[in-house]
Coordinates of C-alpha atoms in Angstrom, one line a residue:
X1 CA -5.7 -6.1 58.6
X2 CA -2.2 -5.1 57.4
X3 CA -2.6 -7.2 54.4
X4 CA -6.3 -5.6 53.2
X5 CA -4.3 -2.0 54.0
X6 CA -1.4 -2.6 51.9
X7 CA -3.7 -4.1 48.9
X8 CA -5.9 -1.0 49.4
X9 CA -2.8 1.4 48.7
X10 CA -1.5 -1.0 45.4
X11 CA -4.7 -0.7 44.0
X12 CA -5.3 3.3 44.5
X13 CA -1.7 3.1 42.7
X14 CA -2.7 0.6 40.2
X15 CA -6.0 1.3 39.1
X16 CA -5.1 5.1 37.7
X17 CA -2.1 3.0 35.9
X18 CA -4.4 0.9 34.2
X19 CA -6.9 3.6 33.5
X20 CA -4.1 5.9 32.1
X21 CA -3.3 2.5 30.1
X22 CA -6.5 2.0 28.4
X23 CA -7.1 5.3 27.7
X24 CA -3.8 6.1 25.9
X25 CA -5.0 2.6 24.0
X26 CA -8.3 3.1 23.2
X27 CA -6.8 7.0 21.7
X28 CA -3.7 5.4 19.9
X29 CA -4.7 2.6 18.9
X30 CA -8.3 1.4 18.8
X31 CA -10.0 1.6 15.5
X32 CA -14.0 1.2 15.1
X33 CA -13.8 -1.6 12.3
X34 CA -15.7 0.0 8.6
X35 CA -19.2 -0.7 7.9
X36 CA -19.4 -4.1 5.5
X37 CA -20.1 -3.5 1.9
X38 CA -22.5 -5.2 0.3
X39 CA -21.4 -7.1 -2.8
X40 CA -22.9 -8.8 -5.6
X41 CA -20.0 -11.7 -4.8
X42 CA -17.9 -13.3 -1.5
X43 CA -14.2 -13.2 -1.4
X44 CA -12.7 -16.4 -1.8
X45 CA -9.5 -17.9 -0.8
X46 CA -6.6 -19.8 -2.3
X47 CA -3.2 -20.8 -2.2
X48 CA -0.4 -21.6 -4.7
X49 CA 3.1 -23.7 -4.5
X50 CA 6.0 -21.6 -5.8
X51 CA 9.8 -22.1 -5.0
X52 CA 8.7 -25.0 -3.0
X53 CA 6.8 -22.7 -0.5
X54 CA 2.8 -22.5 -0.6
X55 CA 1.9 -19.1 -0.2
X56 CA -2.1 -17.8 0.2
X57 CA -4.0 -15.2 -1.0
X58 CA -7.7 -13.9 -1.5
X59 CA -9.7 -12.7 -4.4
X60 CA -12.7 -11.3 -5.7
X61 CA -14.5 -11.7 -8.6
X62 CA -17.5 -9.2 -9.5
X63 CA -20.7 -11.1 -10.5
X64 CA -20.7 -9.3 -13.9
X65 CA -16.9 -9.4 -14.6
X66 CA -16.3 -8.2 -18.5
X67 CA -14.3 -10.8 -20.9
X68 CA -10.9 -10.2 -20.7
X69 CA -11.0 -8.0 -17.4
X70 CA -7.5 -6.0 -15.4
X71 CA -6.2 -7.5 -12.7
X72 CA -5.3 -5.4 -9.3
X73 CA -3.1 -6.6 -6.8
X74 CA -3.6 -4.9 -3.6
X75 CA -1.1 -5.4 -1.1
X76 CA -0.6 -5.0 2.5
X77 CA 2.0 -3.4 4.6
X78 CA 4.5 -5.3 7.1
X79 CA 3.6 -6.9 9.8
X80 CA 0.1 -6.8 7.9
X81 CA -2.6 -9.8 7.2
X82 CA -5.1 -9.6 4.1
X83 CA -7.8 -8.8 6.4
X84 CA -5.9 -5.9 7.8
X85 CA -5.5 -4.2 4.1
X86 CA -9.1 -4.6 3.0
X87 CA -9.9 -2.9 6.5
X88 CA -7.6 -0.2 6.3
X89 CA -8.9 0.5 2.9
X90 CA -12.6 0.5 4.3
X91 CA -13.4 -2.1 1.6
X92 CA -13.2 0.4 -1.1
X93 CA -11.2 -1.9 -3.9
X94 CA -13.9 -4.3 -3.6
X95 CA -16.6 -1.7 -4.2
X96 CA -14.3 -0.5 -7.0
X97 CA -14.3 -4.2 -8.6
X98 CA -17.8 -4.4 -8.7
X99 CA -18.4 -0.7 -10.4
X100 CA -15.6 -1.0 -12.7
X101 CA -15.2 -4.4 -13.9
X102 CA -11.4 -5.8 -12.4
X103 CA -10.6 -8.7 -10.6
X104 CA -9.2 -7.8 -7.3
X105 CA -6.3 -9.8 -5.7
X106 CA -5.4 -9.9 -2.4
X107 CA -1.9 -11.6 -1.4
X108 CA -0.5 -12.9 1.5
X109 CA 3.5 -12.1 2.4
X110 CA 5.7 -14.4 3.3
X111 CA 5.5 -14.0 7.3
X112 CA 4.2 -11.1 6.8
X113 CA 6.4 -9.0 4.9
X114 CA 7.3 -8.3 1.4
X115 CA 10.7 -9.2 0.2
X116 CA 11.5 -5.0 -1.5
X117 CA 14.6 -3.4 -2.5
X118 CA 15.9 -2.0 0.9
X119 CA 19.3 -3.3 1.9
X120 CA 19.4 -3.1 5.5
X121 CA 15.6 -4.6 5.9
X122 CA 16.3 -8.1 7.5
X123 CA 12.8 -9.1 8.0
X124 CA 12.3 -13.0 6.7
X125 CA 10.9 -12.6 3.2
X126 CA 14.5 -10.9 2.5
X127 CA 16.6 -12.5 4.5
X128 CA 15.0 -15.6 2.9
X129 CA 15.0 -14.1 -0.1
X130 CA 11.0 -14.8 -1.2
X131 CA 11.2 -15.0 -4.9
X132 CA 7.7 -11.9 -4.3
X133 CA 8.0 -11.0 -7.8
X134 CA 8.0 -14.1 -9.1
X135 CA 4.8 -14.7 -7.2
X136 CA 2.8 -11.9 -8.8
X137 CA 4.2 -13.4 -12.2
X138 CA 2.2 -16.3 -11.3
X139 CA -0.7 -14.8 -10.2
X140 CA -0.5 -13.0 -13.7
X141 CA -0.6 -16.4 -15.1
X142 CA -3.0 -18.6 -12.7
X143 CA -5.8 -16.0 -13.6
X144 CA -5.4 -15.4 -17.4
X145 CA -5.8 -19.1 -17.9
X146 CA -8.4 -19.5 -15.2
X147 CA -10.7 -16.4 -15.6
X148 CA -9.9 -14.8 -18.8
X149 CA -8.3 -12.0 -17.4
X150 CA -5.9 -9.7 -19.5
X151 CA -2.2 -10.2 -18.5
X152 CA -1.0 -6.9 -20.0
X153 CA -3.3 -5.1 -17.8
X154 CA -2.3 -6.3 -14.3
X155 CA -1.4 -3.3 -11.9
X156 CA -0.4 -3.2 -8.4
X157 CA -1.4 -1.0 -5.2
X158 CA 1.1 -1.8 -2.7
X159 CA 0.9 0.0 1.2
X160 CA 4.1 0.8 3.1
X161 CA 6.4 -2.5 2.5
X162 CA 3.7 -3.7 -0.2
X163 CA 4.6 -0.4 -1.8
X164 CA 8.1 -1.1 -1.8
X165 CA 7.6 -4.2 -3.3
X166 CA 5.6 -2.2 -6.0
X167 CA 8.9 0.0 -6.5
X168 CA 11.2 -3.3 -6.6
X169 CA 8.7 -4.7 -9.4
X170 CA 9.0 -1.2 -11.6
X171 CA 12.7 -0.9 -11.2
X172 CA 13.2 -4.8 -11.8
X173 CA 10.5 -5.8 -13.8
X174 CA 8.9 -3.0 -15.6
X175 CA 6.9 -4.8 -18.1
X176 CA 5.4 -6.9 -15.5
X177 CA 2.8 -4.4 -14.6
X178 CA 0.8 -2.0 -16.3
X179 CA 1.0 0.2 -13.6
X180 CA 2.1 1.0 -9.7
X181 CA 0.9 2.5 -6.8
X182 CA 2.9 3.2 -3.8
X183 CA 1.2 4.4 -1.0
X184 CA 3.1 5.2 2.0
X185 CA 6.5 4.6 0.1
X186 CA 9.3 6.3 -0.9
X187 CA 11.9 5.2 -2.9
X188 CA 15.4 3.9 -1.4
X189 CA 18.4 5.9 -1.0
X190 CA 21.2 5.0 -3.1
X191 CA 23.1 3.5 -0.4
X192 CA 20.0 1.3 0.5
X193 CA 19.2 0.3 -2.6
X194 CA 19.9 -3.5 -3.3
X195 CA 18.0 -4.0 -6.8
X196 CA 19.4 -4.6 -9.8
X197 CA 17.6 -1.3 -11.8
X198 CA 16.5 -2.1 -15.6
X199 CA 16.1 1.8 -16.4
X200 CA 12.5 1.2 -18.4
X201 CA 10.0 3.9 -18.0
X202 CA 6.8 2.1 -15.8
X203 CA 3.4 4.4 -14.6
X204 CA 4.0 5.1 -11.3
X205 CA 2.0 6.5 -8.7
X206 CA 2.8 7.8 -5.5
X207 CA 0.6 8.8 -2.4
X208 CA 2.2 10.3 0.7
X209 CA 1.1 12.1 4.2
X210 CA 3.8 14.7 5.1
X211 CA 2.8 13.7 9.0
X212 CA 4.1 10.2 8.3
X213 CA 5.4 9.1 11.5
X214 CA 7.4 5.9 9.6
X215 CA 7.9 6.6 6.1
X216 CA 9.1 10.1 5.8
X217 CA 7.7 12.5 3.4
X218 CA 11.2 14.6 2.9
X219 CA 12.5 11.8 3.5
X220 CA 15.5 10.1 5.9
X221 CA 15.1 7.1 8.0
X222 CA 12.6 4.4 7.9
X223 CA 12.0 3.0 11.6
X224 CA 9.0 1.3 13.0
X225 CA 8.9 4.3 15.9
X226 CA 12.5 3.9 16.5
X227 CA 12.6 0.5 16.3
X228 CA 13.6 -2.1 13.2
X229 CA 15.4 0.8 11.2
X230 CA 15.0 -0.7 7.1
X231 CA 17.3 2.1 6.1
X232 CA 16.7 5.7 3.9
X233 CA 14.5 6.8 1.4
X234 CA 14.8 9.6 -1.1
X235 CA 12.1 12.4 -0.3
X236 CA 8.4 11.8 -1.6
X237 CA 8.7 14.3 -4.4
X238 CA 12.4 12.6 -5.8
X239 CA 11.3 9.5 -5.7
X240 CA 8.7 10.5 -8.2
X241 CA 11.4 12.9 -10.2
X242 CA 13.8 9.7 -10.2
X243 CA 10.9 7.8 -12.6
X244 CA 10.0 11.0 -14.2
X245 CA 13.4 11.0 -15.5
X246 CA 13.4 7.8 -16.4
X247 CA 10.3 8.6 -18.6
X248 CA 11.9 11.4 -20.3
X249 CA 10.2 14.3 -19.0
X250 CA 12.0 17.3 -19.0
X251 CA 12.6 19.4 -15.5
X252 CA 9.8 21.0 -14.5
X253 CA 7.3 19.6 -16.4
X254 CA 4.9 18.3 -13.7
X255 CA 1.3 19.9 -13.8
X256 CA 0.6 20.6 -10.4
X257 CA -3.5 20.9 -8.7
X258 CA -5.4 20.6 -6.0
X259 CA -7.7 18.1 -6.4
X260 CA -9.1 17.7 -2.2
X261 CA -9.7 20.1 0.3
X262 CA -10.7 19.1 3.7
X263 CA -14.7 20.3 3.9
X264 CA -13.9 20.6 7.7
X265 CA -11.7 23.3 6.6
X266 CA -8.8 22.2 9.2
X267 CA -6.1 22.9 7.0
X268 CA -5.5 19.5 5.1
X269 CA -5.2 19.2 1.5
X270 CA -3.3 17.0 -1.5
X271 CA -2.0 18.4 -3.8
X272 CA -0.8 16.4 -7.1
X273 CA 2.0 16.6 -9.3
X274 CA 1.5 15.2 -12.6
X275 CA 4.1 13.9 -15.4
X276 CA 1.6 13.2 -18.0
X277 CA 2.4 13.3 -21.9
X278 CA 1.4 11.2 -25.2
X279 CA 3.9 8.6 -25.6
X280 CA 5.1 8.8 -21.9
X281 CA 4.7 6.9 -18.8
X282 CA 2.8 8.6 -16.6
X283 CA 3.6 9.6 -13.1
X284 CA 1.7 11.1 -10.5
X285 CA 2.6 12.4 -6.6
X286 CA -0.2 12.9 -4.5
X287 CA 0.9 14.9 -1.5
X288 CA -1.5 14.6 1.3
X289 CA -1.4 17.3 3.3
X290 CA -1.4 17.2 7.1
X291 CA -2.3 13.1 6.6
X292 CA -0.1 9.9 8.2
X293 CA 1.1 6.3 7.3
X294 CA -2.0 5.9 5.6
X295 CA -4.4 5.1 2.8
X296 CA -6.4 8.5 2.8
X297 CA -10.2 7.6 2.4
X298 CA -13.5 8.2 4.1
X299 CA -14.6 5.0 5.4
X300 CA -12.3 4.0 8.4
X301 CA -10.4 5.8 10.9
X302 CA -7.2 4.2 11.2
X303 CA -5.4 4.0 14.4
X304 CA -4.2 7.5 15.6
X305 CA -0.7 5.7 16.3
X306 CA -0.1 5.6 12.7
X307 CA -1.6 9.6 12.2
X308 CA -4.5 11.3 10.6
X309 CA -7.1 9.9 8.4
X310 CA -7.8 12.4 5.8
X311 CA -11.5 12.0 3.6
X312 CA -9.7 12.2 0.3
X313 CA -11.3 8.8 -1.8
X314 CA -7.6 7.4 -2.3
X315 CA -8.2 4.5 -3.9
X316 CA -10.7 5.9 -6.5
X317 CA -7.4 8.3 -7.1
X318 CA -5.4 5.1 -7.9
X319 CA -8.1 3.1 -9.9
X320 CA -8.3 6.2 -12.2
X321 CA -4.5 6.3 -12.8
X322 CA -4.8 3.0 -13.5
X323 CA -7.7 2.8 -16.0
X324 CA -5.6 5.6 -18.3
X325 CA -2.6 3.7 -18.6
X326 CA -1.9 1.7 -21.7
X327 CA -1.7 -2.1 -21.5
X328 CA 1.6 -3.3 -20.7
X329 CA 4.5 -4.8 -23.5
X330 CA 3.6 -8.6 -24.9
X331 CA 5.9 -10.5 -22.6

């Protein structure tokens, strides 16, 4: 009798536990998976051997791909799978290949991280040193010989630690890429900084949330909520000054808009600054406005953990940077 009484008072403890437990889950960090597009192809999936490692990624191929079509990487963020980036961009780049003609690229980091230019990161594709860069080169490669597709108009969405890749690649590499876009991703601080920097102007986009709970928008420490601390970044706005600069704009000289307003009229926004000239590299900061450490679009509501989920069509914002720029220099 003693025994069914003392059971009886740990569960009356237990069971509000458990409740309090799955309902602070199911608020933080459930998130109802995005409706399937249809598609006039499947994804497929491959692998290649570089620097004696085998590394995998996926790929799409519209049914009516154009001759000579652009290439988009889209890359995840750490601690990130494939399957996780397509989700938390509700499928849209796919959508995107099919209505614009692209072949979209999916890779896989090396234990799941991206091997960027922040000095005190010491996840396994830096401490290892993952030649990343060298891996999109050969992407570049493997699909201009296999599919036609134009190397000098390859371009690059990166998310969070895929977004500092991005930023490694446009300070390292600049005529690797036709363009960049860095979503979630500032640039380092000087005294986190551990690339060597070319100087060559590169089209760069950034897209920011100032309620980024990781990547700050006015920048300071990056931390994965406290924990695994991969240094400073500049602020949102001089990260996209610093290649600005490097373009040869003068101070000043961004046109600023408004190009979203939240319908639901709760206050959220983005606002874009724009360094956009003849003969320039161009370079765009979407500010978005009340949003998190996120991809802003209208298909899937990411988990609350990482903060809001603002409507604005994101990557339709970075597929139309893209289709301005000018090919890339003749390697």
């Amino acid at each position: 009798m003693n025994t069914i009484r003392t059971l009886k008072k740990v569960l009356i403890v237990l069971l509000p536990i458990a409740a309090l437990l799955a309902g602070l889950y199911g608020y933080f960090l459930h998130a109802p998976a995005p409706q399937q597009p249809q598609l006039s192809a499947s994804l497929q999936h491959a692998s290649i051997e570089l620097g004696g490692l085998r590394r995998e990624y996926a790929f799409y191929l519209p049914a009516k791909l154009p001759p000579h079509a652009p290439l988009v990487f889209v890359l995840h963020g750490s601690l990130q799978t494939i399957d996780d980036v397509r989700t938390f961009s509700a499928y849209a780049f796919e959508r995107l290949a099919d209505t614009q003609g692209f072949i979209l690229i999916y890779p896989q980091g090396y234990q799941k991280n991206w091997n960027d230019c922040r000095r005190l990161a010491d996840y396994p594709a830096r401490a290892q040193n993952i030649d990343d860069k060298g891996l999109i080169a050969a992407l570049i490669q493997r699909f201009a010989e296999q599919q036609g597709a134009d190397p000098r108009r390859a371009f690059l969405a990166g998310y969070s630690n895929g977004g500092q890749l991005g930023l490694r690649i446009a300070l390292e590499q600049p005529t690797l890429l036709a363009g960049i876009a860095a979503v979630s991703a500032n640039l380092p601080s000087d005294d986190n900084l551990a690339c060597h920097v070319v100087g060559q102007a590169v089209p760069v986009l950034f897209m920011n949330g100032t309620r980024d709970p990781i990547n700050p928008y006015g920048g300071g420490e990056v931390t994965l909520f406290g924990f695994a601390n991969r240094g400073a970044v500049r602020s949102a706005q001089a990260s996209a000054e610093y290649f600005a600069t490097q373009a040869g704009y003068p101070r000043d000289a961004a046109h600023r808009s408004t190009p979203w307003t939240d319908p639901l009229d709760l206050g959220n926004s983005v606002n874009l600054a724009q360094w956009h000239a003849t003969e320039r590299a161009e370079v765009a900061l979407f500010t978005v406005i009340g949003g998190g450490h996120l991809l802003p679009q209208g298909g899937f509501r990411a988990p609350r953990l990482l903060g809001p989920t603002l409507g604005f069509d994101g990557p339709q914002a970075i597929w139309d940077f893209f289709a301005r720029q000018r090919s890339a220099p003749a390697p």
